[in-house]
Short mmCIF file of C-alpha atoms in Angstrom, two decimals:
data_model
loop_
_atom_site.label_atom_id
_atom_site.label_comp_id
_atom_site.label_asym_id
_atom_site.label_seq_id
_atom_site.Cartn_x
_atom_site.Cartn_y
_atom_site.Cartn_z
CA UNK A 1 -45.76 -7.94 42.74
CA UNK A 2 -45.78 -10.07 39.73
CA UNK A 3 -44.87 -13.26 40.59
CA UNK A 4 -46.23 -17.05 39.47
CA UNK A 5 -46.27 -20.58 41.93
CA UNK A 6 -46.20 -23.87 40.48
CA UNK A 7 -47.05 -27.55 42.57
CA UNK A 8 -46.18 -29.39 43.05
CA UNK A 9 -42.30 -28.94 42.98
CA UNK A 10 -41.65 -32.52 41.87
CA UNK A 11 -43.86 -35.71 41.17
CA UNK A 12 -43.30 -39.31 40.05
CA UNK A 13 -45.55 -41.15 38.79
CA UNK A 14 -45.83 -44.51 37.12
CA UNK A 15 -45.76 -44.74 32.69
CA UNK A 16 -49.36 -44.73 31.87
CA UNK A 17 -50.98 -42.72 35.04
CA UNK A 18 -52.34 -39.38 34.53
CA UNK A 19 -51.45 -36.13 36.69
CA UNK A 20 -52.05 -32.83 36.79
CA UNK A 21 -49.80 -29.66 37.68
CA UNK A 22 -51.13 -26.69 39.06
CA UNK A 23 -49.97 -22.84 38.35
CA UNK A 24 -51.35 -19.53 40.30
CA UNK A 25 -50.49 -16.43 39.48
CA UNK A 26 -51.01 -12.83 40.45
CA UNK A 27 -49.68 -11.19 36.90
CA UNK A 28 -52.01 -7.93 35.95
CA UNK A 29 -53.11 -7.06 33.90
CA UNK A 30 -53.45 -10.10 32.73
CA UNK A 31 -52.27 -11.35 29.00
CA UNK A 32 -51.58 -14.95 28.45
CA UNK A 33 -50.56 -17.93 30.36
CA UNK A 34 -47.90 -20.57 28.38
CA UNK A 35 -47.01 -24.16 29.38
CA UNK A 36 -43.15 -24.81 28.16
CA UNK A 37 -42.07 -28.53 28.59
CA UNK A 38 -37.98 -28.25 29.15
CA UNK A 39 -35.68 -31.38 29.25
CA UNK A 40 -32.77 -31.71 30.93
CA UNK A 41 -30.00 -29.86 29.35
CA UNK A 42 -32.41 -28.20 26.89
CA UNK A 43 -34.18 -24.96 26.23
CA UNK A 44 -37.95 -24.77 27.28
CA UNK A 45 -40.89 -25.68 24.14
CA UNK A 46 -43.93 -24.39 23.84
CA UNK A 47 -46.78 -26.65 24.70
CA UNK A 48 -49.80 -24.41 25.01
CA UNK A 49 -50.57 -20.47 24.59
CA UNK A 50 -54.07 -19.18 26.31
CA UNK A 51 -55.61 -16.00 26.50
CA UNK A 52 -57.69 -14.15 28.93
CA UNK A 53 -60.86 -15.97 26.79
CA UNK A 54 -60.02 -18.97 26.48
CA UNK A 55 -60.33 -22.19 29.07
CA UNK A 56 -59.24 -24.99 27.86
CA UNK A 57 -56.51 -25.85 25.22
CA UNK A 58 -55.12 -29.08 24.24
CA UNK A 59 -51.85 -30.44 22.52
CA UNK A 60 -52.25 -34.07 21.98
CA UNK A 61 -51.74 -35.71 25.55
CA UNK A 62 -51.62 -32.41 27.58
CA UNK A 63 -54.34 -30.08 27.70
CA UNK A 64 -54.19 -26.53 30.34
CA UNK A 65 -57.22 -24.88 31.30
CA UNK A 66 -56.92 -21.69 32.59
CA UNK A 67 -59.61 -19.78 35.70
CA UNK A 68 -58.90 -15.88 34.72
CA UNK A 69 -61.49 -15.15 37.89
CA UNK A 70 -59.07 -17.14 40.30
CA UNK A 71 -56.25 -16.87 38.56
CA UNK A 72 -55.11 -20.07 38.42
CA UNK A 73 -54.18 -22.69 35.53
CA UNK A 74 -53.47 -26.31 35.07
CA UNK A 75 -51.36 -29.04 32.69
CA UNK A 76 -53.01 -31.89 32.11
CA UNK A 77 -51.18 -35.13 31.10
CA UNK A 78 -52.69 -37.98 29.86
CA UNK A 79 -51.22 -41.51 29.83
CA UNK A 80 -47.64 -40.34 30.32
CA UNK A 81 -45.04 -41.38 28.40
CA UNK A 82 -41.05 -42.21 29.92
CA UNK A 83 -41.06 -38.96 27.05
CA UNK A 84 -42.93 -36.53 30.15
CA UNK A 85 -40.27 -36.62 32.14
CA UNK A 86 -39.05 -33.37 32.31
CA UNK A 87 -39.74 -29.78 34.31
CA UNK A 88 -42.76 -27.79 33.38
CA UNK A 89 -43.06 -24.25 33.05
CA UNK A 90 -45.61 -21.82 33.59
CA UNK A 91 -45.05 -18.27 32.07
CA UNK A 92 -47.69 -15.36 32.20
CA UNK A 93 -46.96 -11.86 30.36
CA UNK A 94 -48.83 -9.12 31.19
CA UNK A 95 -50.92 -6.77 28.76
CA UNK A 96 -49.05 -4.16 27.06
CA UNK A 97 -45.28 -5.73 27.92
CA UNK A 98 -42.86 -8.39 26.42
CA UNK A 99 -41.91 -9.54 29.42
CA UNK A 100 -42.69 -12.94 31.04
CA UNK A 101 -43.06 -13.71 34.39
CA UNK A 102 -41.76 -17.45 34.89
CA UNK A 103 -42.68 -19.97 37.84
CA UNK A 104 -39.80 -22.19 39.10
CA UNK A 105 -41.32 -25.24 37.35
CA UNK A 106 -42.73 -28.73 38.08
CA UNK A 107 -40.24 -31.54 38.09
CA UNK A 108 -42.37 -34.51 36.31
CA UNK A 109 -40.57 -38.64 36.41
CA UNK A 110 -42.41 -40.69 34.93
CA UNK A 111 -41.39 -44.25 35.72
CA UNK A 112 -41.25 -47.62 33.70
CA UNK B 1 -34.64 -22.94 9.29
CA UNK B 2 -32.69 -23.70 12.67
CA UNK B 3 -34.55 -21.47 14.87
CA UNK B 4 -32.19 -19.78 17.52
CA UNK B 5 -29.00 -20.93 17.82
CA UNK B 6 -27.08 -20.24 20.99
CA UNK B 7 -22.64 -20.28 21.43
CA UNK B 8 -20.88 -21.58 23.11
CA UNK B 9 -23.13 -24.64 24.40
CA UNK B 10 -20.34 -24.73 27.46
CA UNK B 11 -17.84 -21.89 28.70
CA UNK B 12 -15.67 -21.51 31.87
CA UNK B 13 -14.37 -18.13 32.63
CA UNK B 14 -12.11 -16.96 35.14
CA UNK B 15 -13.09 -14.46 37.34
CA UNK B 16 -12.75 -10.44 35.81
CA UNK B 17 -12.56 -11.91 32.12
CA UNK B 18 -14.95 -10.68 29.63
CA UNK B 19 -16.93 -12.93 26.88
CA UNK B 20 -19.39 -12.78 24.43
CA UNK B 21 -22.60 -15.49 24.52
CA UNK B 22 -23.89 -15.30 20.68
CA UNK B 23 -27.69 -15.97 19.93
CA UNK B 24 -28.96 -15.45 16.15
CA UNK B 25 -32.53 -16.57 14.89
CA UNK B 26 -33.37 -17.07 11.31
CA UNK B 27 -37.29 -16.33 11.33
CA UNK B 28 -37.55 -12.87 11.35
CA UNK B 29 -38.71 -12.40 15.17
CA UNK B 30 -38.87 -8.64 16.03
CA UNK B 31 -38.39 -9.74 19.90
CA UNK B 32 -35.45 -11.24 21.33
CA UNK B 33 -34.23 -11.67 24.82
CA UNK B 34 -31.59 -13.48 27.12
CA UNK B 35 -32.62 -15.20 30.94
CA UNK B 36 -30.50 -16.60 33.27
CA UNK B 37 -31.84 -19.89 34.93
CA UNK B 38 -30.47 -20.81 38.32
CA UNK B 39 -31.28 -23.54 40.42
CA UNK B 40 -34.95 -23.66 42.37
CA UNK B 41 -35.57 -20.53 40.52
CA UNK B 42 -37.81 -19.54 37.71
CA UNK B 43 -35.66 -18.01 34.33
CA UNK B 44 -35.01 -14.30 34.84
CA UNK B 45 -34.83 -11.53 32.61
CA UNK B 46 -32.05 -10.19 32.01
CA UNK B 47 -32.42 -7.60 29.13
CA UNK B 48 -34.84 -7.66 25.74
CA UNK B 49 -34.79 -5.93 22.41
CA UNK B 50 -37.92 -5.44 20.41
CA UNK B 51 -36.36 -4.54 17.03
CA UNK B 52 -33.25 -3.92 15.65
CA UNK B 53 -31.38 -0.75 17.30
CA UNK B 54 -33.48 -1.39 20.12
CA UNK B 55 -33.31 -2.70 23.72
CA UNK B 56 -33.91 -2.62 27.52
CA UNK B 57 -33.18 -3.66 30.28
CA UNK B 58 -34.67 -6.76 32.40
CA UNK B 59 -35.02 -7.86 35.89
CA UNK B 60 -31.39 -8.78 35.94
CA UNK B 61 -29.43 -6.95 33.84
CA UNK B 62 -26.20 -5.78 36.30
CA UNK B 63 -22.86 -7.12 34.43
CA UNK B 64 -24.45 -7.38 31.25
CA UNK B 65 -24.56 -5.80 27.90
CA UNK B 66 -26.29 -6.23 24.83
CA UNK B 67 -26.63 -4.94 21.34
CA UNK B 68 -29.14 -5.42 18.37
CA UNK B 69 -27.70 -3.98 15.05
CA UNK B 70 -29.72 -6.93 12.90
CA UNK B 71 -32.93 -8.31 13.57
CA UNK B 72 -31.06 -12.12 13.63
CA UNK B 73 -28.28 -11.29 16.05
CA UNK B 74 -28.51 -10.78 19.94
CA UNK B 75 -25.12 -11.07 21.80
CA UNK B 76 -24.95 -10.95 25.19
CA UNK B 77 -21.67 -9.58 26.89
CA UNK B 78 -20.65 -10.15 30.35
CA UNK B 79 -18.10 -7.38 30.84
CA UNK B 80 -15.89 -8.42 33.79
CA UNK B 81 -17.43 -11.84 34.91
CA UNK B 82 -18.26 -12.89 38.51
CA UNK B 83 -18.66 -16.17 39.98
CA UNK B 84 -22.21 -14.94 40.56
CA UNK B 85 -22.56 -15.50 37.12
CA UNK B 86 -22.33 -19.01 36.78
CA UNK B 87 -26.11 -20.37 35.30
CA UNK B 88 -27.04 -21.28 32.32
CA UNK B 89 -28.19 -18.60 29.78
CA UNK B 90 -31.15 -19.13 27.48
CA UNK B 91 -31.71 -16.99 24.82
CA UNK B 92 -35.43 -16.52 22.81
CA UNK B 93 -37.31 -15.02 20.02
CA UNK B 94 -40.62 -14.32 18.96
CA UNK B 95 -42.86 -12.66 17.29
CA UNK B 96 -45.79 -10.58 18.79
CA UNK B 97 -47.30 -12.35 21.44
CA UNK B 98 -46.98 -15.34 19.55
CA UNK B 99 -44.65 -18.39 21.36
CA UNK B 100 -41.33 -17.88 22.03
CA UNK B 101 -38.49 -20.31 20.73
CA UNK B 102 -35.44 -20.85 23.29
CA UNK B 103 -32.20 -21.98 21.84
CA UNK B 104 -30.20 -24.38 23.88
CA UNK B 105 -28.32 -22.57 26.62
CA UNK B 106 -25.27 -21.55 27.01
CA UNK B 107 -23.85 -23.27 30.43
CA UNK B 108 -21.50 -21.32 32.34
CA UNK B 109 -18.97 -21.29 34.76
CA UNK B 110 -17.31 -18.81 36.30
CA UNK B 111 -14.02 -19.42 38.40
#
């Protein structure tokens, strides 16, 4: 079954500090792997797009790198903002479909 | 160029009436679909259209109806709504496999 996991569920961390989210997933054939940033009350964004060759991507503080072999991807967030807080997504599609498999999200506070 | 735009932003139904949740994008994306998002889970499906005069059906797509007759509009139609329809609906475009654009939900309630 197609599924993606996110983790943590939730993190706080302190305005400046770094963290990193974590995203497995068992999609196949694999596609592409997207990091969406949503805010509360708002639709997701687009933060990164990455295909089946590529490992890294950035997007001014966050950069995702993506292990095709172990199937596994990260968001990386450099000195966060009070701006980060909000719930990141990770979405893979499989080859050959328009359909996106969504995980349940990482809940990111960043405090003052 | 607004993107997608999503209506109502807010909409309580009682239960066994029927609505209409309007989505239109104004940049030409051949691919549009609608999710619901519910609480401690990930957005789901519920049906997709690749082109105008075209669509399918999702994970989710019991209670639901759709329709593409331009490439801009997507409604989404809950027939005879349910309380387990209460979430908030996102609809998206895009084109290819290029990123998608969400509007900015539709929250609803069913009673």
């Amino acid at each position: 079954k197609n599924q993606v996991e996110q983790s943590p569920q939730s993190l706080i961390i302190l305005e400046g500090k770094n963290c990193t989210l974590q995203c497995n997933y068992t999609v196949s054939p694999f596609s592409n792997l997207r990091w969406y940033k949503q805010d509360t009350g708002r639709g997701p964004v687009s933060l990164t797009i990455m295909t089946f060759s590529e490992n890294t991507k950035s997007n001014g503080r966050y950069t995702a790198t993506l292990d095709a072999d172990t199937k596994q991807s990260s968001l990386h967030i450099t000195a966060s903002q009070l701006s980060d807080s909000a719930s990141y997504i990770c979405v893979v599609s499989a080859t050959g479909t328009y359909k996106y498999i969504f995980g349940t999200g990482t809940r990111l506070k960043v405090l003052a | 160029n607004a993107g997608v735009t999503q209506t109502p932003k807010f909409q309580v139904l009682k239960t066994g009436q029927s609505m209409t949740l309007q989505c239109a994008q104004d940049m030409n994306h051949e691919y549009m679909s609608w999710y619901r998002q519910d609480p401690g889970m990930g957005l789901r499906l519920i049906h997709y259209s690749v082109g105008a005069g075209i669509t399918d059906q999702g994970e989710v797509p019991n209670g639901y109806n759709v329709s593409r007759s331009t490439t801009e509009d997507f409604p989404l139609r809950l027939l005879s709504a349910a309380p387990s329809q209460t979430s908030v609906y996102f609809c998206a475009s895009s084109s290819g496999q290029s990123r998608a654009f969400f509007g900015q939900g539709t929250r609803l309630t069913v009673v």
